[in-house]
Amino acid sequence: MYLITQMLNGLGAGSIYALIALGYSMVYGVVKLINFAHGDIIMVGSYMIFLTLGSGQPLWVAVLVSISFSAIMGVLIEQIAYRRLLNSGAPRIALLITAIGASIFLQNLAQLVFGANQKSMPKMFQLPAIRIGDMNVSNTLLNIIVAFIMMAFLQVLIHATKTGKAMRATSEDSGAAQLMGININRIIIFTFAVGSALAAVGAVLYTNTYMQIKPLMGGMLGLKAFVAAVFGGIGSIPGAMLGGFLLGLAESLSVVAGQSKWMDAAVFALLIIILLVRPSGLLGKHMKEKV
């Protein structure tokens, strides 16, 4: 029973990693950019929930404010930090350094505005108890269901809409997409907005599950979600989901083995192994670059 309990906990955490990894995969799939500021969007979304609930607004307003503000923040980051570099054809290392700089800026800005101390969150969703043994799995099931709904939404968006076709065209060949009349700048903005909104959904689930927030919370969350995206195949929507769930299970199994102190190390060991064995990830496509 203890093993089942820990595996369910791992799936619940993996659902959050999967939602964040979906944002990484979306941005990378279109722009070929690892947006390391993406993890800190979760922190921004969490503080928006904290402030909105603290002002006496109902939960649905707090969720909408968090998603809207996070989407706007993602667009601002793209416009201010990345746009000129993307349009000028800057080397990928310059974009990577800029992404790390944006992440550090958001973390320090949050500490300046909200202070460095951890803040407690109220329980947001009053769900009926669903028990497996002595464990209430309501929150875990909520996390899993929401993650699958978001994955299904993205699959429909990308494969069954005109905007999704434009995103795929931009991903394949941005120059040819422009010649076909696609406004790639608008597509990139849309991609950052949707990816950041997904991060806000992850923030809602995270704050409901762990009930605490702090300015540096997005750093490790973002790194683990990045590992999940690479593990499943970055750029692949189902791969991001699979990577998130497997990552959560790996963490829970390390706890079962009595090695909870090595939980984070196990995550990054998985990253090393998958890069050695299958660099494109479990569901990723092996792409050869022309020189």
PDB file of C-alpha atoms in Angstrom:
ATOM      1  CA  MET A   1       0.000   0.000   0.000  1.00  0.00           C
ATOM      2  CA  TYR A   2       2.903   2.338   0.770  1.00  0.00           C
ATOM      3  CA  LEU A   3       4.265   1.772  -2.753  1.00  0.00           C
ATOM      4  CA  ILE A   4       0.875   2.556  -4.322  1.00  0.00           C
ATOM      5  CA  THR A   5       0.549   5.696  -2.186  1.00  0.00           C
ATOM      6  CA  GLN A   6       3.947   7.000  -3.228  1.00  0.00           C
ATOM      7  CA  MET A   7       3.339   6.198  -6.897  1.00  0.00           C
ATOM      8  CA  LEU A   8       0.068   8.135  -6.795  1.00  0.00           C
ATOM      9  CA  ASN A   9       1.920  11.047  -5.192  1.00  0.00           C
ATOM     10  CA  GLY A  10       4.448  10.786  -8.001  1.00  0.00           C
ATOM     11  CA  LEU A  11       1.735  10.887 -10.666  1.00  0.00           C
ATOM     12  CA  GLY A  12       0.234  13.964  -9.006  1.00  0.00           C
ATOM     13  CA  ALA A  13       3.578  15.762  -9.033  1.00  0.00           C
ATOM     14  CA  GLY A  14       4.280  14.440 -12.533  1.00  0.00           C
ATOM     15  CA  SER A  15       1.063  16.049 -13.761  1.00  0.00           C
ATOM     16  CA  ILE A  16       2.399  19.454 -12.707  1.00  0.00           C
ATOM     17  CA  TYR A  17       5.767  18.765 -14.357  1.00  0.00           C
ATOM     18  CA  ALA A  18       3.905  17.676 -17.497  1.00  0.00           C
ATOM     19  CA  LEU A  19       1.901  20.914 -17.696  1.00  0.00           C
ATOM     20  CA  ILE A  20       5.057  22.997 -17.396  1.00  0.00           C
ATOM     21  CA  ALA A  21       6.881  20.755 -19.871  1.00  0.00           C
ATOM     22  CA  LEU A  22       4.070  21.329 -22.386  1.00  0.00           C
ATOM     23  CA  GLY A  23       4.960  25.028 -22.361  1.00  0.00           C
ATOM     24  CA  TYR A  24       8.650  24.253 -22.903  1.00  0.00           C
ATOM     25  CA  SER A  25       7.792  21.947 -25.804  1.00  0.00           C
ATOM     26  CA  MET A  26       5.451  24.449 -27.450  1.00  0.00           C
ATOM     27  CA  VAL A  27       8.011  27.252 -27.439  1.00  0.00           C
ATOM     28  CA  TYR A  28      10.867  24.994 -28.516  1.00  0.00           C
ATOM     29  CA  GLY A  29       8.754  23.410 -31.239  1.00  0.00           C
ATOM     30  CA  VAL A  30       8.030  26.787 -32.861  1.00  0.00           C
ATOM     31  CA  VAL A  31      11.065  28.953 -32.022  1.00  0.00           C
ATOM     32  CA  LYS A  32      13.747  26.342 -31.177  1.00  0.00           C
ATOM     33  CA  LEU A  33      14.341  28.246 -27.925  1.00  0.00           C
ATOM     34  CA  ILE A  34      14.730  26.809 -24.415  1.00  0.00           C
ATOM     35  CA  ASN A  35      12.847  29.431 -22.412  1.00  0.00           C
ATOM     36  CA  PHE A  36      14.394  29.014 -18.959  1.00  0.00           C
ATOM     37  CA  ALA A  37      12.239  31.879 -17.683  1.00  0.00           C
ATOM     38  CA  HIS A  38       9.236  29.588 -18.170  1.00  0.00           C
ATOM     39  CA  GLY A  39       9.593  28.062 -14.700  1.00  0.00           C
ATOM     40  CA  ASP A  40       9.354  31.483 -13.106  1.00  0.00           C
ATOM     41  CA  ILE A  41       6.066  32.153 -14.881  1.00  0.00           C
ATOM     42  CA  ILE A  42       4.658  29.527 -12.484  1.00  0.00           C
ATOM     43  CA  MET A  43       5.916  31.621  -9.593  1.00  0.00           C
ATOM     44  CA  VAL A  44       4.297  34.736 -11.089  1.00  0.00           C
ATOM     45  CA  GLY A  45       1.014  32.879 -11.577  1.00  0.00           C
ATOM     46  CA  SER A  46       1.123  31.581  -8.001  1.00  0.00           C
ATOM     47  CA  TYR A  47       1.584  35.068  -6.549  1.00  0.00           C
ATOM     48  CA  MET A  48      -1.298  36.343  -8.673  1.00  0.00           C
ATOM     49  CA  ILE A  49      -3.523  33.682  -7.097  1.00  0.00           C
ATOM     50  CA  PHE A  50      -2.232  34.668  -3.646  1.00  0.00           C
ATOM     51  CA  LEU A  51      -2.922  38.371  -4.198  1.00  0.00           C
ATOM     52  CA  THR A  52      -6.341  37.867  -5.795  1.00  0.00           C
ATOM     53  CA  LEU A  53      -7.584  35.501  -3.098  1.00  0.00           C
ATOM     54  CA  GLY A  54      -6.128  37.828  -0.450  1.00  0.00           C
ATOM     55  CA  SER A  55      -8.199  40.700  -1.833  1.00  0.00           C
ATOM     56  CA  GLY A  56     -11.370  38.708  -1.182  1.00  0.00           C
ATOM     57  CA  GLN A  57     -12.101  37.636  -4.764  1.00  0.00           C
ATOM     58  CA  PRO A  58     -13.600  34.189  -5.474  1.00  0.00           C
ATOM     59  CA  LEU A  59     -11.448  31.320  -6.676  1.00  0.00           C
ATOM     60  CA  TRP A  60     -12.591  31.439 -10.319  1.00  0.00           C
ATOM     61  CA  VAL A  61     -11.534  35.099 -10.531  1.00  0.00           C
ATOM     62  CA  ALA A  62      -8.124  34.234  -9.035  1.00  0.00           C
ATOM     63  CA  VAL A  63      -7.612  31.470 -11.601  1.00  0.00           C
ATOM     64  CA  LEU A  64      -8.578  33.737 -14.517  1.00  0.00           C
ATOM     65  CA  VAL A  65      -6.348  36.553 -13.233  1.00  0.00           C
ATOM     66  CA  SER A  66      -3.420  34.145 -12.858  1.00  0.00           C
ATOM     67  CA  ILE A  67      -3.821  32.704 -16.358  1.00  0.00           C
ATOM     68  CA  SER A  68      -4.324  36.114 -17.982  1.00  0.00           C
ATOM     69  CA  PHE A  69      -1.422  37.799 -16.169  1.00  0.00           C
ATOM     70  CA  SER A  70       0.912  34.865 -16.867  1.00  0.00           C
ATOM     71  CA  ALA A  71       0.035  34.927 -20.581  1.00  0.00           C
ATOM     72  CA  ILE A  72       0.728  38.672 -20.697  1.00  0.00           C
ATOM     73  CA  MET A  73       4.011  38.171 -18.825  1.00  0.00           C
ATOM     74  CA  GLY A  74       5.072  35.494 -21.309  1.00  0.00           C
ATOM     75  CA  VAL A  75       4.360  37.834 -24.226  1.00  0.00           C
ATOM     76  CA  LEU A  76       6.273  40.686 -22.551  1.00  0.00           C
ATOM     77  CA  ILE A  77       9.287  38.442 -22.011  1.00  0.00           C
ATOM     78  CA  GLU A  78       9.212  37.450 -25.674  1.00  0.00           C
ATOM     79  CA  GLN A  79       8.848  41.061 -26.834  1.00  0.00           C
ATOM     80  CA  ILE A  80      11.488  42.566 -24.518  1.00  0.00           C
ATOM     81  CA  ALA A  81      14.048  39.798 -24.118  1.00  0.00           C
ATOM     82  CA  TYR A  82      13.860  37.616 -27.231  1.00  0.00           C
ATOM     83  CA  ARG A  83      12.285  39.462 -30.162  1.00  0.00           C
ATOM     84  CA  ARG A  84      15.307  41.426 -31.396  1.00  0.00           C
ATOM     85  CA  LEU A  85      17.580  38.400 -30.973  1.00  0.00           C
ATOM     86  CA  LEU A  86      15.179  36.164 -32.903  1.00  0.00           C
ATOM     87  CA  ASN A  87      14.732  38.677 -35.729  1.00  0.00           C
ATOM     88  CA  SER A  88      18.455  39.368 -36.018  1.00  0.00           C
ATOM     89  CA  GLY A  89      19.363  35.692 -36.265  1.00  0.00           C
ATOM     90  CA  ALA A  90      21.455  35.795 -33.081  1.00  0.00           C
ATOM     91  CA  PRO A  91      23.265  32.577 -32.116  1.00  0.00           C
ATOM     92  CA  ARG A  92      21.351  30.151 -29.897  1.00  0.00           C
ATOM     93  CA  ILE A  93      23.793  30.679 -27.036  1.00  0.00           C
ATOM     94  CA  ALA A  94      22.786  34.367 -26.885  1.00  0.00           C
ATOM     95  CA  LEU A  95      19.110  33.372 -26.581  1.00  0.00           C
ATOM     96  CA  LEU A  96      19.963  30.822 -23.904  1.00  0.00           C
ATOM     97  CA  ILE A  97      21.913  33.361 -21.833  1.00  0.00           C
ATOM     98  CA  THR A  98      19.080  35.868 -22.226  1.00  0.00           C
ATOM     99  CA  ALA A  99      16.561  33.265 -21.018  1.00  0.00           C
ATOM    100  CA  ILE A 100      18.651  32.576 -17.909  1.00  0.00           C
ATOM    101  CA  GLY A 101      18.953  36.327 -17.319  1.00  0.00           C
ATOM    102  CA  ALA A 102      15.163  36.761 -17.593  1.00  0.00           C
ATOM    103  CA  SER A 103      14.694  33.970 -15.051  1.00  0.00           C
ATOM    104  CA  ILE A 104      17.089  35.559 -12.545  1.00  0.00           C
ATOM    105  CA  PHE A 105      15.432  38.960 -13.066  1.00  0.00           C
ATOM    106  CA  LEU A 106      11.954  37.575 -12.294  1.00  0.00           C
ATOM    107  CA  GLN A 107      13.202  35.768  -9.185  1.00  0.00           C
ATOM    108  CA  ASN A 108      14.875  38.856  -7.779  1.00  0.00           C
ATOM    109  CA  LEU A 109      11.944  41.115  -8.696  1.00  0.00           C
ATOM    110  CA  ALA A 110       9.610  38.775  -6.797  1.00  0.00           C
ATOM    111  CA  GLN A 111      11.884  38.877  -3.746  1.00  0.00           C
ATOM    112  CA  LEU A 112      11.938  42.667  -3.909  1.00  0.00           C
ATOM    113  CA  VAL A 113       8.140  42.955  -4.185  1.00  0.00           C
ATOM    114  CA  PHE A 114       6.952  40.084  -1.980  1.00  0.00           C
ATOM    115  CA  GLY A 115       9.942  39.420   0.264  1.00  0.00           C
ATOM    116  CA  ALA A 116      12.048  36.272   0.415  1.00  0.00           C
ATOM    117  CA  ASN A 117       9.918  34.435   2.988  1.00  0.00           C
ATOM    118  CA  GLN A 118       7.648  31.561   2.105  1.00  0.00           C
ATOM    119  CA  LYS A 119       3.910  32.298   2.106  1.00  0.00           C
ATOM    120  CA  SER A 120       1.079  29.884   2.915  1.00  0.00           C
ATOM    121  CA  MET A 121      -1.834  29.333   0.544  1.00  0.00           C
ATOM    122  CA  PRO A 122      -5.362  28.282   1.497  1.00  0.00           C
ATOM    123  CA  LYS A 123      -6.841  25.036   0.225  1.00  0.00           C
ATOM    124  CA  MET A 124      -8.518  26.129  -2.993  1.00  0.00           C
ATOM    125  CA  PHE A 125     -10.619  23.202  -4.186  1.00  0.00           C
ATOM    126  CA  GLN A 126     -12.986  21.531  -1.739  1.00  0.00           C
ATOM    127  CA  LEU A 127     -13.175  18.142  -3.436  1.00  0.00           C
ATOM    128  CA  PRO A 128     -15.090  15.091  -2.188  1.00  0.00           C
ATOM    129  CA  ALA A 129     -12.761  12.584  -0.582  1.00  0.00           C
ATOM    130  CA  ILE A 130     -11.742   9.655  -2.798  1.00  0.00           C
ATOM    131  CA  ARG A 131      -9.708   7.191  -0.767  1.00  0.00           C
ATOM    132  CA  ILE A 132      -7.346   4.377  -1.647  1.00  0.00           C
ATOM    133  CA  GLY A 133      -6.544   2.819   1.681  1.00  0.00           C
ATOM    134  CA  ASP A 134      -5.790   5.677   4.052  1.00  0.00           C
ATOM    135  CA  MET A 135      -4.868   8.108   1.273  1.00  0.00           C
ATOM    136  CA  ASN A 136      -7.160  10.783  -0.135  1.00  0.00           C
ATOM    137  CA  VAL A 137      -6.384  10.869  -3.873  1.00  0.00           C
ATOM    138  CA  SER A 138      -8.804  13.672  -4.869  1.00  0.00           C
ATOM    139  CA  ASN A 139      -6.046  16.221  -5.586  1.00  0.00           C
ATOM    140  CA  THR A 140      -3.950  13.651  -7.435  1.00  0.00           C
ATOM    141  CA  LEU A 141      -6.867  12.731  -9.700  1.00  0.00           C
ATOM    142  CA  LEU A 142      -7.612  16.424 -10.290  1.00  0.00           C
ATOM    143  CA  ASN A 143      -3.997  17.039 -11.346  1.00  0.00           C
ATOM    144  CA  ILE A 144      -3.986  14.072 -13.720  1.00  0.00           C
ATOM    145  CA  ILE A 145      -7.356  14.920 -15.294  1.00  0.00           C
ATOM    146  CA  VAL A 146      -6.432  18.575 -15.836  1.00  0.00           C
ATOM    147  CA  ALA A 147      -3.076  17.588 -17.378  1.00  0.00           C
ATOM    148  CA  PHE A 148      -4.754  15.264 -19.882  1.00  0.00           C
ATOM    149  CA  ILE A 149      -7.399  17.887 -20.726  1.00  0.00           C
ATOM    150  CA  MET A 150      -4.658  20.434 -21.460  1.00  0.00           C
ATOM    151  CA  MET A 151      -2.766  17.927 -23.612  1.00  0.00           C
ATOM    152  CA  ALA A 152      -5.931  17.143 -25.579  1.00  0.00           C
ATOM    153  CA  PHE A 153      -6.601  20.875 -26.011  1.00  0.00           C
ATOM    154  CA  LEU A 154      -3.099  21.421 -27.397  1.00  0.00           C
ATOM    155  CA  GLN A 155      -3.361  18.465 -29.752  1.00  0.00           C
ATOM    156  CA  VAL A 156      -6.614  19.847 -31.174  1.00  0.00           C
ATOM    157  CA  LEU A 157      -5.158  23.364 -31.346  1.00  0.00           C
ATOM    158  CA  ILE A 158      -2.047  22.273 -33.223  1.00  0.00           C
ATOM    159  CA  HIS A 159      -3.542  19.671 -35.565  1.00  0.00           C
ATOM    160  CA  ALA A 160      -7.108  20.867 -36.207  1.00  0.00           C
ATOM    161  CA  THR A 161      -6.995  24.664 -36.375  1.00  0.00           C
ATOM    162  CA  LYS A 162      -5.676  27.208 -38.861  1.00  0.00           C
ATOM    163  CA  THR A 163      -3.457  28.753 -36.185  1.00  0.00           C
ATOM    164  CA  GLY A 164      -2.059  25.315 -35.365  1.00  0.00           C
ATOM    165  CA  LYS A 165      -1.192  24.723 -39.007  1.00  0.00           C
ATOM    166  CA  ALA A 166       0.580  28.087 -39.054  1.00  0.00           C
ATOM    167  CA  MET A 167       2.512  27.081 -35.936  1.00  0.00           C
ATOM    168  CA  ARG A 168       3.615  23.838 -37.571  1.00  0.00           C
ATOM    169  CA  ALA A 169       4.622  25.675 -40.724  1.00  0.00           C
ATOM    170  CA  THR A 170       6.657  28.194 -38.721  1.00  0.00           C
ATOM    171  CA  SER A 171       8.330  25.337 -36.879  1.00  0.00           C
ATOM    172  CA  GLU A 172       9.265  23.529 -40.093  1.00  0.00           C
ATOM    173  CA  ASP A 173      10.539  26.548 -42.058  1.00  0.00           C
ATOM    174  CA  SER A 174       9.874  30.089 -40.844  1.00  0.00           C
ATOM    175  CA  GLY A 175      11.158  31.622 -44.097  1.00  0.00           C
ATOM    176  CA  ALA A 176       8.823  29.559 -46.270  1.00  0.00           C
ATOM    177  CA  ALA A 177       5.973  30.261 -43.834  1.00  0.00           C
ATOM    178  CA  GLN A 178       6.495  34.014 -44.330  1.00  0.00           C
ATOM    179  CA  LEU A 179       6.433  33.574 -48.097  1.00  0.00           C
ATOM    180  CA  MET A 180       3.066  31.823 -47.708  1.00  0.00           C
ATOM    181  CA  GLY A 181       1.669  34.896 -45.937  1.00  0.00           C
ATOM    182  CA  ILE A 182       1.980  33.680 -42.329  1.00  0.00           C
ATOM    183  CA  ASN A 183       2.792  36.396 -39.801  1.00  0.00           C
ATOM    184  CA  ILE A 184       5.424  34.474 -37.835  1.00  0.00           C
ATOM    185  CA  ASN A 185       5.816  37.220 -35.216  1.00  0.00           C
ATOM    186  CA  ARG A 186       2.133  36.879 -34.378  1.00  0.00           C
ATOM    187  CA  ILE A 187       2.494  33.083 -34.203  1.00  0.00           C
ATOM    188  CA  ILE A 188       5.463  33.382 -31.842  1.00  0.00           C
ATOM    189  CA  ILE A 189       3.511  35.765 -29.582  1.00  0.00           C
ATOM    190  CA  PHE A 190       0.580  33.342 -29.552  1.00  0.00           C
ATOM    191  CA  THR A 191       2.885  30.443 -28.698  1.00  0.00           C
ATOM    192  CA  PHE A 192       4.425  32.271 -25.736  1.00  0.00           C
ATOM    193  CA  ALA A 193       0.963  33.314 -24.510  1.00  0.00           C
ATOM    194  CA  VAL A 194      -0.424  29.765 -24.629  1.00  0.00           C
ATOM    195  CA  GLY A 195       2.724  28.274 -23.070  1.00  0.00           C
ATOM    196  CA  SER A 196       2.638  30.792 -20.226  1.00  0.00           C
ATOM    197  CA  ALA A 197      -1.092  30.186 -19.689  1.00  0.00           C
ATOM    198  CA  LEU A 198      -0.290  26.475 -19.300  1.00  0.00           C
ATOM    199  CA  ALA A 199       2.313  27.405 -16.694  1.00  0.00           C
ATOM    200  CA  ALA A 200      -0.407  29.312 -14.810  1.00  0.00           C
ATOM    201  CA  VAL A 201      -2.631  26.210 -14.857  1.00  0.00           C
ATOM    202  CA  GLY A 202       0.336  24.346 -13.381  1.00  0.00           C
ATOM    203  CA  ALA A 203       0.609  27.087 -10.749  1.00  0.00           C
ATOM    204  CA  VAL A 204      -3.040  26.566  -9.775  1.00  0.00           C
ATOM    205  CA  LEU A 205      -2.476  22.837  -9.306  1.00  0.00           C
ATOM    206  CA  TYR A 206       0.832  23.370  -7.491  1.00  0.00           C
ATOM    207  CA  THR A 207      -0.564  25.866  -4.988  1.00  0.00           C
ATOM    208  CA  ASN A 208      -3.602  23.667  -4.374  1.00  0.00           C
ATOM    209  CA  THR A 209      -1.386  20.614  -3.781  1.00  0.00           C
ATOM    210  CA  TYR A 210       1.491  22.071  -1.734  1.00  0.00           C
ATOM    211  CA  MET A 211      -0.199  25.216  -0.315  1.00  0.00           C
ATOM    212  CA  GLN A 212       2.964  27.317  -0.163  1.00  0.00           C
ATOM    213  CA  ILE A 213       4.813  29.676  -2.489  1.00  0.00           C
ATOM    214  CA  LYS A 214       8.141  31.522  -2.537  1.00  0.00           C
ATOM    215  CA  PRO A 215      10.058  33.667  -5.057  1.00  0.00           C
ATOM    216  CA  LEU A 216      12.570  30.941  -5.943  1.00  0.00           C
ATOM    217  CA  MET A 217      10.021  28.166  -6.378  1.00  0.00           C
ATOM    218  CA  GLY A 218      10.116  28.319 -10.174  1.00  0.00           C
ATOM    219  CA  GLY A 219      13.823  27.509 -10.458  1.00  0.00           C
ATOM    220  CA  MET A 220      13.760  23.811  -9.540  1.00  0.00           C
ATOM    221  CA  LEU A 221      10.242  23.337 -10.912  1.00  0.00           C
ATOM    222  CA  GLY A 222      11.346  24.723 -14.251  1.00  0.00           C
ATOM    223  CA  LEU A 223      14.478  22.590 -14.353  1.00  0.00           C
ATOM    224  CA  LYS A 224      12.543  19.414 -13.580  1.00  0.00           C
ATOM    225  CA  ALA A 225       9.943  20.244 -16.203  1.00  0.00           C
ATOM    226  CA  PHE A 226      12.754  20.849 -18.702  1.00  0.00           C
ATOM    227  CA  VAL A 227      14.142  17.405 -17.848  1.00  0.00           C
ATOM    228  CA  ALA A 228      10.648  15.985 -18.394  1.00  0.00           C
ATOM    229  CA  ALA A 229      10.406  17.692 -21.794  1.00  0.00           C
ATOM    230  CA  VAL A 230      13.810  16.368 -22.882  1.00  0.00           C
ATOM    231  CA  PHE A 231      13.060  12.915 -21.456  1.00  0.00           C
ATOM    232  CA  GLY A 232       9.822  12.611 -23.432  1.00  0.00           C
ATOM    233  CA  GLY A 233      11.168  14.355 -26.528  1.00  0.00           C
ATOM    234  CA  ILE A 234      11.216  18.144 -26.497  1.00  0.00           C
ATOM    235  CA  GLY A 235       8.865  19.543 -29.103  1.00  0.00           C
ATOM    236  CA  SER A 236       6.491  16.588 -28.687  1.00  0.00           C
ATOM    237  CA  ILE A 237       3.224  17.255 -26.805  1.00  0.00           C
ATOM    238  CA  PRO A 238       2.605  13.588 -25.836  1.00  0.00           C
ATOM    239  CA  GLY A 239       6.318  13.312 -25.048  1.00  0.00           C
ATOM    240  CA  ALA A 240       6.101  16.164 -22.550  1.00  0.00           C
ATOM    241  CA  MET A 241       3.207  14.421 -20.818  1.00  0.00           C
ATOM    242  CA  LEU A 242       4.988  11.072 -20.744  1.00  0.00           C
ATOM    243  CA  GLY A 243       8.196  12.668 -19.480  1.00  0.00           C
ATOM    244  CA  GLY A 244       6.364  14.501 -16.698  1.00  0.00           C
ATOM    245  CA  PHE A 245       4.634  11.377 -15.419  1.00  0.00           C
ATOM    246  CA  LEU A 246       7.795   9.254 -15.604  1.00  0.00           C
ATOM    247  CA  LEU A 247       9.727  11.946 -13.760  1.00  0.00           C
ATOM    248  CA  GLY A 248       7.143  12.043 -10.989  1.00  0.00           C
ATOM    249  CA  LEU A 249       7.234   8.250 -10.720  1.00  0.00           C
ATOM    250  CA  ALA A 250      11.052   8.287 -10.570  1.00  0.00           C
ATOM    251  CA  GLU A 251      10.905  10.719  -7.649  1.00  0.00           C
ATOM    252  CA  SER A 252       8.329   8.630  -5.808  1.00  0.00           C
ATOM    253  CA  LEU A 253      10.314   5.407  -6.321  1.00  0.00           C
ATOM    254  CA  SER A 254      13.431   7.053  -4.879  1.00  0.00           C
ATOM    255  CA  VAL A 255      11.343   7.857  -1.779  1.00  0.00           C
ATOM    256  CA  VAL A 256      10.134   4.235  -1.617  1.00  0.00           C
ATOM    257  CA  ALA A 257      13.767   3.102  -1.790  1.00  0.00           C
ATOM    258  CA  GLY A 258      14.490   5.263   1.263  1.00  0.00           C
ATOM    259  CA  GLN A 259      16.625   7.701  -0.717  1.00  0.00           C
ATOM    260  CA  SER A 260      14.480  10.839  -0.553  1.00  0.00           C
ATOM    261  CA  LYS A 261      17.610  12.983  -0.140  1.00  0.00           C
ATOM    262  CA  TRP A 262      18.701  11.804  -3.582  1.00  0.00           C
ATOM    263  CA  MET A 263      15.340  12.525  -5.226  1.00  0.00           C
ATOM    264  CA  ASP A 264      16.588  15.537  -7.207  1.00  0.00           C
ATOM    265  CA  ALA A 265      19.780  13.713  -8.136  1.00  0.00           C
ATOM    266  CA  ALA A 266      17.698  10.849  -9.555  1.00  0.00           C
ATOM    267  CA  VAL A 267      15.881  13.321 -11.823  1.00  0.00           C
ATOM    268  CA  PHE A 268      19.075  14.673 -13.363  1.00  0.00           C
ATOM    269  CA  ALA A 269      20.607  11.193 -13.566  1.00  0.00           C
ATOM    270  CA  LEU A 270      17.629  10.296 -15.765  1.00  0.00           C
ATOM    271  CA  LEU A 271      18.441  13.276 -17.981  1.00  0.00           C
ATOM    272  CA  ILE A 272      22.031  12.094 -18.430  1.00  0.00           C
ATOM    273  CA  ILE A 273      20.923   8.544 -19.207  1.00  0.00           C
ATOM    274  CA  ILE A 274      18.327   9.556 -21.790  1.00  0.00           C
ATOM    275  CA  LEU A 275      20.785  11.920 -23.513  1.00  0.00           C
ATOM    276  CA  LEU A 276      23.324   9.101 -23.746  1.00  0.00           C
ATOM    277  CA  VAL A 277      20.878   6.434 -24.928  1.00  0.00           C
ATOM    278  CA  ARG A 278      18.327   8.416 -26.932  1.00  0.00           C
ATOM    279  CA  PRO A 279      19.225  12.122 -27.338  1.00  0.00           C
ATOM    280  CA  SER A 280      15.939  12.913 -29.096  1.00  0.00           C
ATOM    281  CA  GLY A 281      13.881  11.633 -26.143  1.00  0.00           C
ATOM    282  CA  LEU A 282      11.401   8.760 -25.898  1.00  0.00           C
ATOM    283  CA  LEU A 283       8.871  10.199 -28.381  1.00  0.00           C
ATOM    284  CA  GLY A 284      11.062  12.795 -30.088  1.00  0.00           C
ATOM    285  CA  LYS A 285      12.053  12.676 -33.729  1.00  0.00           C
ATOM    286  CA  HIS A 286      15.707  12.492 -34.668  1.00  0.00           C
ATOM    287  CA  MET A 287      16.402  15.549 -36.820  1.00  0.00           C
ATOM    288  CA  LYS A 288      19.566  16.024 -38.868  1.00  0.00           C
ATOM    289  CA  GLU A 289      20.734  19.607 -39.208  1.00  0.00           C
ATOM    290  CA  LYS A 290      22.008  20.812 -42.566  1.00  0.00           C
ATOM    291  CA  VAL A 291      25.335  22.615 -42.630  1.00  0.00           C
TER     292      VAL A 291
END
